[in-house]
PDB file of C-alpha atoms in Angstrom:
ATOM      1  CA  UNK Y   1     -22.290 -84.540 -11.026  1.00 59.00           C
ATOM      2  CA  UNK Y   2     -24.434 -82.840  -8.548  1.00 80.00           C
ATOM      3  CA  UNK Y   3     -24.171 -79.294  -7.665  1.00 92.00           C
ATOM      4  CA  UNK Y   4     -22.060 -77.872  -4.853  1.00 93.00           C
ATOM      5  CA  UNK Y   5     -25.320 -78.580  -2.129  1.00 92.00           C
ATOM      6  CA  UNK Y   6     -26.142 -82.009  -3.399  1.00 92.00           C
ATOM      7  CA  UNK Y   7     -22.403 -83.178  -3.016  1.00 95.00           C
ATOM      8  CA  UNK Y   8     -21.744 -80.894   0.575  1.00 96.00           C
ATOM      9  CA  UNK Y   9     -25.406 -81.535   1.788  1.00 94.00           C
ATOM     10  CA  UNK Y  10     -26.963 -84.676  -0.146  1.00 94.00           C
ATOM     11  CA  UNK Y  11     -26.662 -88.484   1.253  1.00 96.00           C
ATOM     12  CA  UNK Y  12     -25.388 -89.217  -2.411  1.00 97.00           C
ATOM     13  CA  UNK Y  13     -21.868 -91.223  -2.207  1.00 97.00           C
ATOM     14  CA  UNK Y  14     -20.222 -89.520  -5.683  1.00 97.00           C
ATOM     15  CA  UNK Y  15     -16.403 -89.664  -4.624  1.00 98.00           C
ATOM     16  CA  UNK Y  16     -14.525 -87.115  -6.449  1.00 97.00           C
ATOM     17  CA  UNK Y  17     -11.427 -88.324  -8.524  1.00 98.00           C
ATOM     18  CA  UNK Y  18      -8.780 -86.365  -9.818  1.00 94.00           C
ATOM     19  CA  UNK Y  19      -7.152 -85.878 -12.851  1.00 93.00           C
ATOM     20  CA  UNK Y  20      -4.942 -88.878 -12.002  1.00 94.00           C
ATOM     21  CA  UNK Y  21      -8.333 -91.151 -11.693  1.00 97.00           C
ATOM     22  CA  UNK Y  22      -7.451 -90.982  -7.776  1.00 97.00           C
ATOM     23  CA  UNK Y  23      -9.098 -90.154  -4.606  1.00 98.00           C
ATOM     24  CA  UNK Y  24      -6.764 -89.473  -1.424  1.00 98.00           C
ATOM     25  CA  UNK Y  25      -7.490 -92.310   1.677  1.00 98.00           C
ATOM     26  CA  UNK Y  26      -6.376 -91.572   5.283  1.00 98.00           C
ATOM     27  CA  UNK Y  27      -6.105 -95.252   7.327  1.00 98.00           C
ATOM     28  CA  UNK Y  28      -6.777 -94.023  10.537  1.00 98.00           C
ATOM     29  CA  UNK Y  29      -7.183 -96.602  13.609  1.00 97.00           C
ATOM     30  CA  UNK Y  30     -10.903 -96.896  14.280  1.00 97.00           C
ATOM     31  CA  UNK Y  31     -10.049 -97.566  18.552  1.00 96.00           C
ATOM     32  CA  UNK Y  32      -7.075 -95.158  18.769  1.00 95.00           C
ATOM     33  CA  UNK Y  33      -7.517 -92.386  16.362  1.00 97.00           C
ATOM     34  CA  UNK Y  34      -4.288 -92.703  15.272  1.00 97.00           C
ATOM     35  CA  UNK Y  35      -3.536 -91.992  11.699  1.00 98.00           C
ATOM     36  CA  UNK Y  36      -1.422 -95.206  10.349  1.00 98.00           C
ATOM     37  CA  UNK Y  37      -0.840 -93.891   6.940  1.00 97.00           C
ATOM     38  CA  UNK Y  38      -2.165 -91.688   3.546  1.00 98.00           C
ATOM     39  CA  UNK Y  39      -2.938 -93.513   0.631  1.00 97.00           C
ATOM     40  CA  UNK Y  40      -4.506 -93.351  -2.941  1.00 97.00           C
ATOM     41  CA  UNK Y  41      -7.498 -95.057  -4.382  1.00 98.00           C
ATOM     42  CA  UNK Y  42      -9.025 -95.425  -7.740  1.00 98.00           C
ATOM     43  CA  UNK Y  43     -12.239 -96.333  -8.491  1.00 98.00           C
ATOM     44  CA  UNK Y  44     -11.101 -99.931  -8.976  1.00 98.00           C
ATOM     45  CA  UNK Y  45      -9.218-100.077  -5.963  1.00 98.00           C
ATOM     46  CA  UNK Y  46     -12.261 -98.326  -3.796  1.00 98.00           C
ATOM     47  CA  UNK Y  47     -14.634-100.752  -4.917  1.00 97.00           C
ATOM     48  CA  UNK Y  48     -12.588-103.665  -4.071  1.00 97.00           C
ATOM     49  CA  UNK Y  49     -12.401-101.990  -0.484  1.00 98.00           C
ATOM     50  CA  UNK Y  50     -16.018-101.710  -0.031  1.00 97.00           C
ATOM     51  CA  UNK Y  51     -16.445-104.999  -1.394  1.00 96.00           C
ATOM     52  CA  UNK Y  52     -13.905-107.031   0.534  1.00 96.00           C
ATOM     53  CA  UNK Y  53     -14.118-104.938   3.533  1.00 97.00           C
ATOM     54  CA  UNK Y  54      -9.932-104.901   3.560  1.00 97.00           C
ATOM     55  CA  UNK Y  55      -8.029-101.972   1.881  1.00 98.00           C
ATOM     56  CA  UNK Y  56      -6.857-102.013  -1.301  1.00 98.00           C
ATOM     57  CA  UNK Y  57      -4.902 -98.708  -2.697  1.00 98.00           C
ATOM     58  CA  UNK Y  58      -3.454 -97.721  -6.014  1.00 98.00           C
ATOM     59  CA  UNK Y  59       0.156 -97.617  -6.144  1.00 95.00           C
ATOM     60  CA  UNK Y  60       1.326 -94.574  -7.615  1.00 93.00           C
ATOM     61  CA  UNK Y  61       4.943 -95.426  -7.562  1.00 91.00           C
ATOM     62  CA  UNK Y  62       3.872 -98.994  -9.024  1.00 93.00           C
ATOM     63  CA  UNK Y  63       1.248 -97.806 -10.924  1.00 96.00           C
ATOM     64  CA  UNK Y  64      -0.984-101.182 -10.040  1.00 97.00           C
ATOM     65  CA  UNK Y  65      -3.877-102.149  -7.085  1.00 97.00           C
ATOM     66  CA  UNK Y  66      -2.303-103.125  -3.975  1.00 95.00           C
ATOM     67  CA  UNK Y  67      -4.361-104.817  -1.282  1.00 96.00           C
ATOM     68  CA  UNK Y  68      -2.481-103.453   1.423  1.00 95.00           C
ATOM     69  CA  UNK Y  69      -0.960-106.204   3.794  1.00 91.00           C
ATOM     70  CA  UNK Y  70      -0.386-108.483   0.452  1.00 89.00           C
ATOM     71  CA  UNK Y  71       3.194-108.611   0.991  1.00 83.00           C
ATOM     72  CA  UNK Y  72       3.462-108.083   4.540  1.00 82.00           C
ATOM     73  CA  UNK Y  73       0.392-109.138   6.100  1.00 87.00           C
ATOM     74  CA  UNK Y  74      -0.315-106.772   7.571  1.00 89.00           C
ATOM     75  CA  UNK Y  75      -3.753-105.722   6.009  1.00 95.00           C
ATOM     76  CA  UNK Y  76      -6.564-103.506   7.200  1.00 97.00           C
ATOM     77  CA  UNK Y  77     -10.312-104.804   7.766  1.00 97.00           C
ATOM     78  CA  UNK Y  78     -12.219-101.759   7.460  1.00 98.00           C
ATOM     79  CA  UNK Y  79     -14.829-100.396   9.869  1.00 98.00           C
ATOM     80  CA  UNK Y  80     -16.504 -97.756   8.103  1.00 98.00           C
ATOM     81  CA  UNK Y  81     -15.330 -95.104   5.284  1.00 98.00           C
ATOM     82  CA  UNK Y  82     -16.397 -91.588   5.706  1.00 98.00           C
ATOM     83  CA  UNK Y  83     -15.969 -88.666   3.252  1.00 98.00           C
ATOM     84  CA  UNK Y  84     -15.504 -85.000   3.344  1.00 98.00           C
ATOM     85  CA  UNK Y  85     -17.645 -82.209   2.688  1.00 97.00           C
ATOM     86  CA  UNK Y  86     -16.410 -82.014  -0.880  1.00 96.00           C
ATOM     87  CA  UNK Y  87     -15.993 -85.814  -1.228  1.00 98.00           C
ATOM     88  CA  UNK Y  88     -12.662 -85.424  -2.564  1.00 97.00           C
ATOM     89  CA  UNK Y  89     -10.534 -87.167   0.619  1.00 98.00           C
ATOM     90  CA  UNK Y  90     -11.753 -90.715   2.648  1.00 98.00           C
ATOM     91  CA  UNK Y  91     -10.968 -91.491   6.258  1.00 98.00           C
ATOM     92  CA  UNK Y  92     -10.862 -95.464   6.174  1.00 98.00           C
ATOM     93  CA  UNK Y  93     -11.662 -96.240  10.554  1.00 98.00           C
ATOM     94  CA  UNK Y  94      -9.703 -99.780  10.597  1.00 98.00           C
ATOM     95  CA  UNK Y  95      -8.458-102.289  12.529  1.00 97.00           C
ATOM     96  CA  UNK Y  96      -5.275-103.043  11.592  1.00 94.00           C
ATOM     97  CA  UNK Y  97      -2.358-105.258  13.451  1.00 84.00           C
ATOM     98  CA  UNK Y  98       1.030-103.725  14.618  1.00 78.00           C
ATOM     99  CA  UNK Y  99       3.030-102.639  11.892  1.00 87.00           C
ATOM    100  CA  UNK Y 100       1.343-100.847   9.256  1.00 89.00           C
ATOM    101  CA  UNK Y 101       4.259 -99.043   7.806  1.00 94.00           C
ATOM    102  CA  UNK Y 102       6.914-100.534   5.737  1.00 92.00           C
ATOM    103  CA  UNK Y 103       9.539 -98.546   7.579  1.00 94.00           C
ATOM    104  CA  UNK Y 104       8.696-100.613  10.505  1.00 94.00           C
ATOM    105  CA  UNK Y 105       6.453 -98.330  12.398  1.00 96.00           C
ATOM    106  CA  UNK Y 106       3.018 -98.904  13.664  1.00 95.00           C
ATOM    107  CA  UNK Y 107       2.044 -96.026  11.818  1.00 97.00           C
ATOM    108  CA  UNK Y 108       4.179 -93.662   8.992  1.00 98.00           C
ATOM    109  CA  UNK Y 109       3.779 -90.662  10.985  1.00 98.00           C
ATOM    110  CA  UNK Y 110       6.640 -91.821  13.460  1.00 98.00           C
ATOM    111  CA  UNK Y 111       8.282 -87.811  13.397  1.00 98.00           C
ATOM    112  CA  UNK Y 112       7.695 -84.454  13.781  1.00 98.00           C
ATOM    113  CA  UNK Y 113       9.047 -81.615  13.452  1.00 98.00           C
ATOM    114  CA  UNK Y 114      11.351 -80.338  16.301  1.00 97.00           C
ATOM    115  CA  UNK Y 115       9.802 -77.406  18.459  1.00 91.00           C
ATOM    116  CA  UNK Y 116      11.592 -74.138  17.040  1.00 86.00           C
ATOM    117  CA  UNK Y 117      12.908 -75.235  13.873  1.00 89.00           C
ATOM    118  CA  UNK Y 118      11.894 -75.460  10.747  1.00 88.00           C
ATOM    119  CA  UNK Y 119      14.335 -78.151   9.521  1.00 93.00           C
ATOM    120  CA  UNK Y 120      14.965 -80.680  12.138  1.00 97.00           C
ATOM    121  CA  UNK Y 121      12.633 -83.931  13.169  1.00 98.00           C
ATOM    122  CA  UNK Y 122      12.614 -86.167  15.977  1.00 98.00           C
ATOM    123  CA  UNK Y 123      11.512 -89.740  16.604  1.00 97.00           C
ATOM    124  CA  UNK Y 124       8.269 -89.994  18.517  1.00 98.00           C
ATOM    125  CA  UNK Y 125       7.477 -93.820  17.836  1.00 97.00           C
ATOM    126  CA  UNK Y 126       9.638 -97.113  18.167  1.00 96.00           C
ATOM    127  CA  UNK Y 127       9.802 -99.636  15.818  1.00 96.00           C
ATOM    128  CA  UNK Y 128       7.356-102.864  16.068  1.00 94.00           C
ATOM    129  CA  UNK Y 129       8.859-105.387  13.652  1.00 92.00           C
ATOM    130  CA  UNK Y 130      11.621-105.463  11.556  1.00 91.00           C
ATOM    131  CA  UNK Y 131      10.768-104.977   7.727  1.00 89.00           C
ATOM    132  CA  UNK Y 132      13.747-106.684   6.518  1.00 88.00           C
ATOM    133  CA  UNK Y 133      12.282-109.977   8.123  1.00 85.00           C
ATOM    134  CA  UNK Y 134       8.988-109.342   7.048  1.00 74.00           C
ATOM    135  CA  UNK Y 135       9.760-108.054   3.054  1.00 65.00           C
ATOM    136  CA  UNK Y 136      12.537-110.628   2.682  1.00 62.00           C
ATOM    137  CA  UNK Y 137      10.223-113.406   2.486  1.00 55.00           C
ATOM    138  CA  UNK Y 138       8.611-112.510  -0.496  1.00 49.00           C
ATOM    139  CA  UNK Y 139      11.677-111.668  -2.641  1.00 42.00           C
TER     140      UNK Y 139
ATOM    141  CA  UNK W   1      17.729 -84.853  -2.206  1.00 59.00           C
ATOM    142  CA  UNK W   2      18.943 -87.372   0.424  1.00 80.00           C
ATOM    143  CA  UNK W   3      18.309 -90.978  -0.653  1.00 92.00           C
ATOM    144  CA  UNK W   4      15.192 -93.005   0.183  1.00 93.00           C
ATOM    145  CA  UNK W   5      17.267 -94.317   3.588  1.00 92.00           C
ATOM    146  CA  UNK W   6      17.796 -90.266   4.721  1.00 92.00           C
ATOM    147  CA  UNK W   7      14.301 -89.299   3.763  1.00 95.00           C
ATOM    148  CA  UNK W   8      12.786 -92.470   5.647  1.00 96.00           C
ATOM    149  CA  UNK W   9      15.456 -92.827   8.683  1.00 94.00           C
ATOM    150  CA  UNK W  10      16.685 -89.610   9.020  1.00 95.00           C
ATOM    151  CA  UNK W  11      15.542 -86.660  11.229  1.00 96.00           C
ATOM    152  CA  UNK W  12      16.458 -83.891   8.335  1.00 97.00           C
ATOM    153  CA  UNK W  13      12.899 -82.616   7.875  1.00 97.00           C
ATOM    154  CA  UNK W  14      12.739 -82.221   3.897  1.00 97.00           C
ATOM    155  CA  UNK W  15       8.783 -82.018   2.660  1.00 98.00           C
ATOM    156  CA  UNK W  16       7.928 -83.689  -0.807  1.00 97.00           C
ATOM    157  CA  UNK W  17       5.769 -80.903  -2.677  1.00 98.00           C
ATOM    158  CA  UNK W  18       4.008 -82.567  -5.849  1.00 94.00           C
ATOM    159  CA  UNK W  19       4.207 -80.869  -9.565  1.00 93.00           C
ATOM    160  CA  UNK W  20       1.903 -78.324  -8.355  1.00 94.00           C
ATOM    161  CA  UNK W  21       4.215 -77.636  -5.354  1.00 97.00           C
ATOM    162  CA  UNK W  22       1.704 -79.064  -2.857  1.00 97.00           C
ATOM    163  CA  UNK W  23       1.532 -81.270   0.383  1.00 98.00           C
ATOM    164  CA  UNK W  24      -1.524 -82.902   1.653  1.00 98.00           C
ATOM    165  CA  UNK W  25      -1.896 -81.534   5.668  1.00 98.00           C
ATOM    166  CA  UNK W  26      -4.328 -83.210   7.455  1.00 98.00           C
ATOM    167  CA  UNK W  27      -5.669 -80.972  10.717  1.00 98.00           C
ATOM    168  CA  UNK W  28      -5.857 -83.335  13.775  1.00 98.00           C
ATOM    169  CA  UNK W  29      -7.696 -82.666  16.939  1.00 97.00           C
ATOM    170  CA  UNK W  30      -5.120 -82.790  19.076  1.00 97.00           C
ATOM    171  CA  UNK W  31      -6.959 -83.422  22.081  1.00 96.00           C
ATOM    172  CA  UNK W  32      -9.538 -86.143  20.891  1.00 95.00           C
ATOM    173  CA  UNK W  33      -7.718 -87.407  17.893  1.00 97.00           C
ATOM    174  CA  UNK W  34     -10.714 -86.918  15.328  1.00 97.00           C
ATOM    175  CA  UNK W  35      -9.298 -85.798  11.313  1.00 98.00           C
ATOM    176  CA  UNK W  36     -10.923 -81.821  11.266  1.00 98.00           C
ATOM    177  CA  UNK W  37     -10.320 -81.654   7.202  1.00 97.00           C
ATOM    178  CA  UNK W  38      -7.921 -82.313   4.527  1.00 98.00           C
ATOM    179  CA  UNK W  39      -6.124 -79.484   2.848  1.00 97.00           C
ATOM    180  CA  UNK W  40      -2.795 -78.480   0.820  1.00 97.00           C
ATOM    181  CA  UNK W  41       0.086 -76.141   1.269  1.00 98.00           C
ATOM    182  CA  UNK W  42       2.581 -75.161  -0.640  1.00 98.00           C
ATOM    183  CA  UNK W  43       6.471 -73.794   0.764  1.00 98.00           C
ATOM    184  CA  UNK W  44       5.019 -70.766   1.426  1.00 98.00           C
ATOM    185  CA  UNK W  45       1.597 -72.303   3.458  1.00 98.00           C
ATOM    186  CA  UNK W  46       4.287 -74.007   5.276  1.00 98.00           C
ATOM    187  CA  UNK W  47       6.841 -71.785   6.241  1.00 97.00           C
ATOM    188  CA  UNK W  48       4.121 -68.980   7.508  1.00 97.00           C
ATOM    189  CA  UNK W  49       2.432 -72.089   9.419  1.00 98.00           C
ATOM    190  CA  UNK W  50       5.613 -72.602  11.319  1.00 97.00           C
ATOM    191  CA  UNK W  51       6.617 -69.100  11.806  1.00 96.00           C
ATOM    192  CA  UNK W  52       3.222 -68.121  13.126  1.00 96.00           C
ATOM    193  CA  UNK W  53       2.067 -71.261  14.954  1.00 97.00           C
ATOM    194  CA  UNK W  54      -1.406 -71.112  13.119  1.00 97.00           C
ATOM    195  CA  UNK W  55      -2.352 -73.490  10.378  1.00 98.00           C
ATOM    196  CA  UNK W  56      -2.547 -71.442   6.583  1.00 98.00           C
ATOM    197  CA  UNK W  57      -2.747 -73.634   3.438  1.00 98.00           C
ATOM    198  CA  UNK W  58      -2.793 -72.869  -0.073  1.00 98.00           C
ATOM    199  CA  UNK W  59      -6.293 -73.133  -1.428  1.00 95.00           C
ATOM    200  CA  UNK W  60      -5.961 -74.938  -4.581  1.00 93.00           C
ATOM    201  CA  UNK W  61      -9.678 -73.609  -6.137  1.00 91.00           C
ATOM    202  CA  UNK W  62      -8.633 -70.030  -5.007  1.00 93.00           C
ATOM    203  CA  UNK W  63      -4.686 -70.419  -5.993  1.00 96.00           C
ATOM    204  CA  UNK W  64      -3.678 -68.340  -3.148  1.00 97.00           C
ATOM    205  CA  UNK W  65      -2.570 -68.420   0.951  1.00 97.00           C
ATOM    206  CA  UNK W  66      -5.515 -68.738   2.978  1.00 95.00           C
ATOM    207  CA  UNK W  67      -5.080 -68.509   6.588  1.00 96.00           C
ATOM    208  CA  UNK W  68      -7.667 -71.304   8.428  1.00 95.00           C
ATOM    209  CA  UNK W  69     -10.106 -68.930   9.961  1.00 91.00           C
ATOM    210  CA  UNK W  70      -9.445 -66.194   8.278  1.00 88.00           C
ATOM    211  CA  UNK W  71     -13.308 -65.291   7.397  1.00 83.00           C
ATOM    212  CA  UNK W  72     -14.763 -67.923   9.880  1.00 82.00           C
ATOM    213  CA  UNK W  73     -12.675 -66.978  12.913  1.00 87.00           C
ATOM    214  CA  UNK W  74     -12.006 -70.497  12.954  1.00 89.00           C
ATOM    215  CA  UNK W  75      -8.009 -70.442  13.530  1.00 95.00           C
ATOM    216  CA  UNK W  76      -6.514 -73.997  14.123  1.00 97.00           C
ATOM    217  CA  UNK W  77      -3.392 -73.538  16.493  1.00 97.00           C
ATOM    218  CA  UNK W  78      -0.613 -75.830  16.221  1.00 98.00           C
ATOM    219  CA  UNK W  79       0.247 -77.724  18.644  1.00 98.00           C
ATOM    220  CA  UNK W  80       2.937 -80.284  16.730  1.00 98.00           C
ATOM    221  CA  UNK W  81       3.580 -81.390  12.592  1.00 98.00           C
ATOM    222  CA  UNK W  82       3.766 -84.566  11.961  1.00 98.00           C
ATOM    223  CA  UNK W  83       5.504 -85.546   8.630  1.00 98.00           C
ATOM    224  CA  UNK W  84       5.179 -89.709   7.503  1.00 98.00           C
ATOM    225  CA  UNK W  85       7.632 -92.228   5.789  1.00 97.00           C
ATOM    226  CA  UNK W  86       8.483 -90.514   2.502  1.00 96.00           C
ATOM    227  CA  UNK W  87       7.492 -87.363   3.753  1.00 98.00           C
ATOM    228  CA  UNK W  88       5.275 -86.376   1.034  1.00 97.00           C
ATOM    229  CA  UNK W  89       2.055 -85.914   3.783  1.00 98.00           C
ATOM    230  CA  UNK W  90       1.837 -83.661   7.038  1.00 98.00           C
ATOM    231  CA  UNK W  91      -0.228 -84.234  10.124  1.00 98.00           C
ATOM    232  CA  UNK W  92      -0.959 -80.790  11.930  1.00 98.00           C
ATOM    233  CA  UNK W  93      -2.108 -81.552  15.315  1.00 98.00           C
ATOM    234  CA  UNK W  94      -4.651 -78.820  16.278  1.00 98.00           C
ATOM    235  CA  UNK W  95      -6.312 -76.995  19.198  1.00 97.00           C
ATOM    236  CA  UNK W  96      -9.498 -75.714  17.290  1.00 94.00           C
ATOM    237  CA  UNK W  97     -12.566 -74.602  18.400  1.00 84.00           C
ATOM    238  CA  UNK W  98     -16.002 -75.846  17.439  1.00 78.00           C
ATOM    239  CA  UNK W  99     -16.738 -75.338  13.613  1.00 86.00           C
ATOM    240  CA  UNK W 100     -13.907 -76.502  11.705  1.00 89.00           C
ATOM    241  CA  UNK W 101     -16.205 -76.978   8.538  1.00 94.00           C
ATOM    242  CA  UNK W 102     -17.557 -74.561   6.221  1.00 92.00           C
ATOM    243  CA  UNK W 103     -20.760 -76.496   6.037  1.00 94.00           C
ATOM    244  CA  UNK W 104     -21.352 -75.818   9.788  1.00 94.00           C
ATOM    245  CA  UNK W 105     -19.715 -79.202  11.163  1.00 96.00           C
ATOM    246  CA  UNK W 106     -17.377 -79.622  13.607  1.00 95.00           C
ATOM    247  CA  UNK W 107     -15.052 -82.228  10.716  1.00 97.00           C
ATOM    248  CA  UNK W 108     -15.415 -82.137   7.141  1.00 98.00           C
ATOM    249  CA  UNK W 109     -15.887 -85.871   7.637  1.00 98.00           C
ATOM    250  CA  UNK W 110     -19.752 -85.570   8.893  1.00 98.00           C
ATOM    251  CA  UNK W 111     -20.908 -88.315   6.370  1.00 98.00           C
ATOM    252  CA  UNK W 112     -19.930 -92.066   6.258  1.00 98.00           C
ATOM    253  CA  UNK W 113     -21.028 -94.737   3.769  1.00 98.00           C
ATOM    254  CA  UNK W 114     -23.927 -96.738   5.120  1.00 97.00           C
ATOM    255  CA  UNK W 115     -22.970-100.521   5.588  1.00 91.00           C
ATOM    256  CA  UNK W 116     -23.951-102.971   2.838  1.00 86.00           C
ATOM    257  CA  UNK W 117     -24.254 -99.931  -0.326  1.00 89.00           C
ATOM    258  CA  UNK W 118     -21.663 -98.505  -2.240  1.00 89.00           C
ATOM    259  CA  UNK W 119     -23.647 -95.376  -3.026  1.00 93.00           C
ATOM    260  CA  UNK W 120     -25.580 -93.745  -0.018  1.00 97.00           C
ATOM    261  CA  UNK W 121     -24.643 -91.844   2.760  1.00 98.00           C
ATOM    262  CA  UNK W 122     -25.471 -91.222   6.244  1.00 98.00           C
ATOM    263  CA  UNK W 123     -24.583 -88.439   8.809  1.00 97.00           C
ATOM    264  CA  UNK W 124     -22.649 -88.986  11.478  1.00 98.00           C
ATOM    265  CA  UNK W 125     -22.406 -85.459  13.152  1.00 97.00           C
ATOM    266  CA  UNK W 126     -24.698 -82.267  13.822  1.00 96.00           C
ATOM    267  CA  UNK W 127     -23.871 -79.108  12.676  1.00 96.00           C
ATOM    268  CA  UNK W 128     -22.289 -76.914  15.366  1.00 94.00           C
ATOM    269  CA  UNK W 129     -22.896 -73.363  13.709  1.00 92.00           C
ATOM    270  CA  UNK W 130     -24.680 -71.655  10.980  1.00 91.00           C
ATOM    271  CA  UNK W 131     -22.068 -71.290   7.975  1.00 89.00           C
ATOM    272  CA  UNK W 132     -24.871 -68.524   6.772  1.00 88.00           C
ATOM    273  CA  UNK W 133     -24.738 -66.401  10.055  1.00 85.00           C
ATOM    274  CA  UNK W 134     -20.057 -66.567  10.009  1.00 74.00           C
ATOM    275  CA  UNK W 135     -19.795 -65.806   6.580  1.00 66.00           C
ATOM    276  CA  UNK W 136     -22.285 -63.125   6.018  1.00 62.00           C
ATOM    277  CA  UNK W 137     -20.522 -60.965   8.115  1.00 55.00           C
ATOM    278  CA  UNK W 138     -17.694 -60.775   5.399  1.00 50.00           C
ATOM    279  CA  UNK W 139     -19.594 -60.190   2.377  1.00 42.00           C
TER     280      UNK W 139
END
């Protein structure tokens, strides 16, 4: 490991991993700026991104790789991958087809939180395909 | 706990903190859509972050509340939260000024992995301020 200026300042890629083995991934659409959807990587599974130039994740619920689109198709070709001052967090700028959450959504952040409340969300997205069409297939 | 359908479908906003009573927040530029940083909150972080309509997270190398700008002057004001799928990730959408880095960049995310290496870095940004000259003053 470098020290604190090498890793803030230095041109030195040395993505920090957690105690998990994982490193957190935003998608986020490289025309739009929109953020599709927050992921996990480990070193496997950022490797296989920077060598197939498509997203692959860790599944922590699954505990296994996932190329993302695998099951649905709807995968992510990656732009460029940037990293934060403390290289502990990636931005992945894709291009990425409609859906990109399993909900249905083009992106997972389809709510927020309701002006002057603290408990309440509203819908601020429609859905683009139906997952039940899409997940069915493969089961 | 609702079931996977309420926290996915339904509009009852219920945040997934991890073992360590965490979220991941990203800080969105409201205006231009570019990710400022990556941080954590816990209930607390939260809660004051609604009530006050400036973003405060829990700094996890510090273990306590720390208000965004609180030595910098660099608040982020909330414009909107964002929450995704299985609500386990906020989006704070952000009116911010200028330096929203401790290393003297606008983003955290100044860097980006240069095509065709898995290793080295390039910049993508200028600095905006002099980290030295904002958090002298304090000390």
């Amino acid at each position: 490991m470098g020290t604190k200026q090498d890793i803030e300042e230095g041109v030195e890629f040395a993505p920090k991993f957690d105690d998990n083995g994982l490193i957190t991934a935003i998608a986020q659409d490289s025309q739009s700026g929109q953020i599709l959807m927050v992921a996990y990587m480990n070193r496997q599974a950022l490797d296989l991104t920077i060598q197939t130039g498509y997203a692959t994740y860790f599944s922590r619920s699954r505990q296994k790789l996932w190329k993302k689109g695998e099951q649905s198709g709807h995968v992510q070709k990656v732009e460029q991958i940037l990293v934060d001052c403390d290289q502990d967090c990636l931005i992945l700028k894709v291009i990425a087809d409609a859906g990109q959450c399993h909900v249905g959504y083009r992106s997972c952040f389809y709510r927020a939180l309701k002006k002057n409340t603290d408990k309440k969300l509203k819908l601020i997205a429609d859905k683009v395909y139906d997952p039940k069409k899409i997940y069915r297939k493969q089961s």
